[in-house]
PDB file of C-alpha atoms in Angstrom:
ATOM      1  CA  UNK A  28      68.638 -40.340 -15.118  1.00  0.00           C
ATOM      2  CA  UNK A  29      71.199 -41.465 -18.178  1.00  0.00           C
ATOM      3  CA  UNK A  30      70.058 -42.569 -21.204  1.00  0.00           C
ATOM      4  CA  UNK A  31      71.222 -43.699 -24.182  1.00  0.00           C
ATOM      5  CA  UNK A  32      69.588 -44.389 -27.371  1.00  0.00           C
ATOM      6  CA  UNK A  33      71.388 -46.030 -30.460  1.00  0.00           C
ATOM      7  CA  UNK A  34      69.956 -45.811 -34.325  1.00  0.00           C
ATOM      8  CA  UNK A  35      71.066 -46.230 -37.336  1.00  0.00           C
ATOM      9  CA  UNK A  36      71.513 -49.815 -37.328  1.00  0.00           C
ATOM     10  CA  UNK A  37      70.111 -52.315 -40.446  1.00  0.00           C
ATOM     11  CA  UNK A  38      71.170 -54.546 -43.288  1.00  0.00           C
ATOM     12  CA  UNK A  39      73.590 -54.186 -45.720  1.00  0.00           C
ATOM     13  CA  UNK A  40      75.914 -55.890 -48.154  1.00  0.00           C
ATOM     14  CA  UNK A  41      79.634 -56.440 -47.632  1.00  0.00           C
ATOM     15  CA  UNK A  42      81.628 -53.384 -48.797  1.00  0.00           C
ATOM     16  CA  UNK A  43      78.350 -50.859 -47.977  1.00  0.00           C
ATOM     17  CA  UNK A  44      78.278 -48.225 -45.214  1.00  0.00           C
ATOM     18  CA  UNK A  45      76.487 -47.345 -41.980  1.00  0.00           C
ATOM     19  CA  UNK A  46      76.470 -44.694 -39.241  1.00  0.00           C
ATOM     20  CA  UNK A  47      75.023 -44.785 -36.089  1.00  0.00           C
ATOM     21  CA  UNK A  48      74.029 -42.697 -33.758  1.00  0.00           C
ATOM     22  CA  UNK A  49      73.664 -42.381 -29.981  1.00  0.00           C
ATOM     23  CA  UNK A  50      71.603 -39.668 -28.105  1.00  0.00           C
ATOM     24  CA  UNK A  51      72.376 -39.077 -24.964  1.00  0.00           C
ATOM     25  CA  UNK A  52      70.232 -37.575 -22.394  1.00  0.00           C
ATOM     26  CA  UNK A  53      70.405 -36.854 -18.595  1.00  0.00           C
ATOM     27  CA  UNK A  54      74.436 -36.565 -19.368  1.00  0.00           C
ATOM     28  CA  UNK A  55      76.942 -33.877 -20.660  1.00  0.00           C
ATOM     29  CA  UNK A  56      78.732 -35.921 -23.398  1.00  0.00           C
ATOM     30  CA  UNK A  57      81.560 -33.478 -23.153  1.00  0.00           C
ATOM     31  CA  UNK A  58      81.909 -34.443 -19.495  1.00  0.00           C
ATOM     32  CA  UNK A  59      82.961 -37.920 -19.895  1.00  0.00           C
ATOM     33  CA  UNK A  60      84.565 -41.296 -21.950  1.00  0.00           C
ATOM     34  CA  UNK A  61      81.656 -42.149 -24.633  1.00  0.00           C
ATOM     35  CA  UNK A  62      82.136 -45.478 -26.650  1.00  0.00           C
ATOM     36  CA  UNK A  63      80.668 -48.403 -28.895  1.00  0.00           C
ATOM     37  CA  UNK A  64      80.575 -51.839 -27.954  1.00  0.00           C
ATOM     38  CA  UNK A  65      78.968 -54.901 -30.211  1.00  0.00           C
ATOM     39  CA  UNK A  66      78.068 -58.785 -29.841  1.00  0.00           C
ATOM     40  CA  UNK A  67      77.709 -61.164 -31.857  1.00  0.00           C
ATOM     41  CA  UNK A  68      75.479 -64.236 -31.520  1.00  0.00           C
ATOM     42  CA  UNK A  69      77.599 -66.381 -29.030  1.00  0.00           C
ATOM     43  CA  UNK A  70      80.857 -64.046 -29.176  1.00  0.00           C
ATOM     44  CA  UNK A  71      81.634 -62.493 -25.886  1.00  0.00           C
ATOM     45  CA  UNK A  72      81.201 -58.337 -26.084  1.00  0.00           C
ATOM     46  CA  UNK A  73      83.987 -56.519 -27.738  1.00  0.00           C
ATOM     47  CA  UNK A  74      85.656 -53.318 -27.612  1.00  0.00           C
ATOM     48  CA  UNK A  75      85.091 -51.036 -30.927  1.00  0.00           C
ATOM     49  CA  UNK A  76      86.145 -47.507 -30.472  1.00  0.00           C
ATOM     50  CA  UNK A  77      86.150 -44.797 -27.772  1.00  0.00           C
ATOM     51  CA  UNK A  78      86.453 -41.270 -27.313  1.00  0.00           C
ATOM     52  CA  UNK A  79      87.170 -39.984 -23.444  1.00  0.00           C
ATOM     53  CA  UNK A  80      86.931 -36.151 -22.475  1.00  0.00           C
ATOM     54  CA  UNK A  81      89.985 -34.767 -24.222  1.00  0.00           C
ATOM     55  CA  UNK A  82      88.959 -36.123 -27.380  1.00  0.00           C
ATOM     56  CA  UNK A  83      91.497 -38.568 -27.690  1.00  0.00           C
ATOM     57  CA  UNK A  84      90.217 -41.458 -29.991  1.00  0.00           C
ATOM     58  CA  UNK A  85      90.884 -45.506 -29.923  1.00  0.00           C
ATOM     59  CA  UNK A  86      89.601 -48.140 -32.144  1.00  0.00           C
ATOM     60  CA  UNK A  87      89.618 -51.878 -32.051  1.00  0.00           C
ATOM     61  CA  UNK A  88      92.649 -53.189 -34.543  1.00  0.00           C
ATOM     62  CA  UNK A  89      89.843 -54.842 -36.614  1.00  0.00           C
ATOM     63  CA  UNK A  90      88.361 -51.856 -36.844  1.00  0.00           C
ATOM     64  CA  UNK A  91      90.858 -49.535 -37.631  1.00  0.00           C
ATOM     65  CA  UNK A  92      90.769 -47.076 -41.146  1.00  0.00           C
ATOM     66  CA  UNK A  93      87.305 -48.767 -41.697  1.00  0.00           C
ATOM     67  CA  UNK A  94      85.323 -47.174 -38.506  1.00  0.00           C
ATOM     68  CA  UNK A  95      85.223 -43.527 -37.472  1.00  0.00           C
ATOM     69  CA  UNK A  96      84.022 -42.385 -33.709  1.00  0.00           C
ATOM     70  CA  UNK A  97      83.055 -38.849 -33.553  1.00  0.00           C
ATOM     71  CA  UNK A  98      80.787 -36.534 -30.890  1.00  0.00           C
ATOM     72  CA  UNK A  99      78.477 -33.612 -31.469  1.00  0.00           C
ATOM     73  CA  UNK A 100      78.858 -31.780 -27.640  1.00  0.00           C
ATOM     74  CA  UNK A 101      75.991 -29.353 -29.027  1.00  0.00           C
ATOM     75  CA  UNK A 102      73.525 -32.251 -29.901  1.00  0.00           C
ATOM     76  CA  UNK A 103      75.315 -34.784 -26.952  1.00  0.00           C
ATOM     77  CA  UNK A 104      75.463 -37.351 -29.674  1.00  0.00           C
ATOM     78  CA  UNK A 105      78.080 -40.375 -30.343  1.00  0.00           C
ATOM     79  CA  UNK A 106      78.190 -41.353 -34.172  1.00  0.00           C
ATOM     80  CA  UNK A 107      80.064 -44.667 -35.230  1.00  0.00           C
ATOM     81  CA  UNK A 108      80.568 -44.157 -39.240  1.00  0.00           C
ATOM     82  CA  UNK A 109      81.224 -47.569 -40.424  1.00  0.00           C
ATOM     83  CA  UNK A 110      82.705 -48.266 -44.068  1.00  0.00           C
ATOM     84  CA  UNK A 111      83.658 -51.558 -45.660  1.00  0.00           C
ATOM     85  CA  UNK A 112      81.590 -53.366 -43.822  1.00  0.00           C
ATOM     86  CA  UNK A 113      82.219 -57.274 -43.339  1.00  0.00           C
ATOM     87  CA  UNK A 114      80.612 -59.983 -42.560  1.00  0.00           C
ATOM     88  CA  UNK A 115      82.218 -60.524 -39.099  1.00  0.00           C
ATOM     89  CA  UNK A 116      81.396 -56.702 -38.764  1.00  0.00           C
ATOM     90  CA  UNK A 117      77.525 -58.257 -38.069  1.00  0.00           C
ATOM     91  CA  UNK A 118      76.836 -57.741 -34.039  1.00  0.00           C
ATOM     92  CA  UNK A 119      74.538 -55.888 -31.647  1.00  0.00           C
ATOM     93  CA  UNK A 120      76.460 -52.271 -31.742  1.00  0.00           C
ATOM     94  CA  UNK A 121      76.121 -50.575 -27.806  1.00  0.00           C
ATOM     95  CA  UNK A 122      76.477 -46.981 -27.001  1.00  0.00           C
ATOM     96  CA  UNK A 123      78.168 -46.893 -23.788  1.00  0.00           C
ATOM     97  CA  UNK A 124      79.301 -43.910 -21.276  1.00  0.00           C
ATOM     98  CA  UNK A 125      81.315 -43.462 -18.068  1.00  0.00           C
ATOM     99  CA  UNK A 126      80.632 -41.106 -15.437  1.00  0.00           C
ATOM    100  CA  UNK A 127      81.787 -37.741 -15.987  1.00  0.00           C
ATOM    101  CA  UNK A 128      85.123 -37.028 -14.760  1.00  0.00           C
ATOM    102  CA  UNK A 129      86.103 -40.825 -14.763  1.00  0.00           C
ATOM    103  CA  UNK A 130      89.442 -40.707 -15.448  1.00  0.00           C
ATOM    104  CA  UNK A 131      89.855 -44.530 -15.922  1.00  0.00           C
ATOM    105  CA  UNK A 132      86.783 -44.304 -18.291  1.00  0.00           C
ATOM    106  CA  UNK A 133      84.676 -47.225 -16.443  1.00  0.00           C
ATOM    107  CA  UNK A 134      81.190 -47.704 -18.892  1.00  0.00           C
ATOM    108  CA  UNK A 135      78.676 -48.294 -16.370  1.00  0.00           C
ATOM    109  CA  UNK A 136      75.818 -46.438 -18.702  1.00  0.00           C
ATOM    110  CA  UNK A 137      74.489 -48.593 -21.593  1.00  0.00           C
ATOM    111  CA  UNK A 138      71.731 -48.052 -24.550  1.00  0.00           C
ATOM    112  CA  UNK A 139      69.753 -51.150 -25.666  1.00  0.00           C
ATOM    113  CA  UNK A 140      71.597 -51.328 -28.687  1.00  0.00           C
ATOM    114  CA  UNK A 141      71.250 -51.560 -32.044  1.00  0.00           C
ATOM    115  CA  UNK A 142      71.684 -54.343 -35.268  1.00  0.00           C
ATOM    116  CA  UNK A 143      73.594 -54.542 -37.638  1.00  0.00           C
ATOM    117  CA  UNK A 144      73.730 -57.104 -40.354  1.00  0.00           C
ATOM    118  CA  UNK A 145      76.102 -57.359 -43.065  1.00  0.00           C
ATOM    119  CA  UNK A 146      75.508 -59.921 -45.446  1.00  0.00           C
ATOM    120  CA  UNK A 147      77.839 -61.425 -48.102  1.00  0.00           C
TER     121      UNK A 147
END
């Protein structure tokens, strides 16, 4: 059985810094395409950044030199390191995963997610 379990979420100002974390268990994080998601309160989900097997990294345009996706294989853990935080950074952050050996990268395993609040 996958699961996924975010941290590392909280409050901070504008400007400040957060990483979070995602430990995955029941799957080989080197296997498959390993990403973060977030909501807002009445937005519709949105893409944030992604990492698939090869290690080959994308990242939302609003996201872009501000966020930073990485993966410990050893520890089968996603990290989101988010500087320069913004206001309209504030959302519930999801750890998501395909199925190893997706090749299209289809997120069909999901963590309960995490908050973050940014506050100006």
């Amino acid at each position: 059985q996958v699961q996924l379990e975010e941290s590392g979420g909280g409050s901070v100002e504008a400007g400040g810094s957060l990483t979070l974390s995602c430990a995955a268990s029941g799957y080989t994080s080197s296997r498959g395409c390993m990403g973060w998601f977030r909501q807002a309160a009445g937005k519709e989900r949105e893409r944030v950044a992604f990492t698939d097997r090869e290690g080959s990294i994308t990242y939302a345009d609003s996201v872009k030199g501000r966020f930073t996706i990485s993966k410990d294989n050893a520890k089968n853990t996603l990290y989101l390191q988010m500087n320069s935080l913004k206001v309209e950074d504030a959302a519930m952050y999801y750890c998501a995963a395909a199925k190893p050996g997706d090749y299209w990268c289809r997120y069909v395993y999901w963590g309960q997610g995490t908050q973050v609040t940014v506050s100006s």
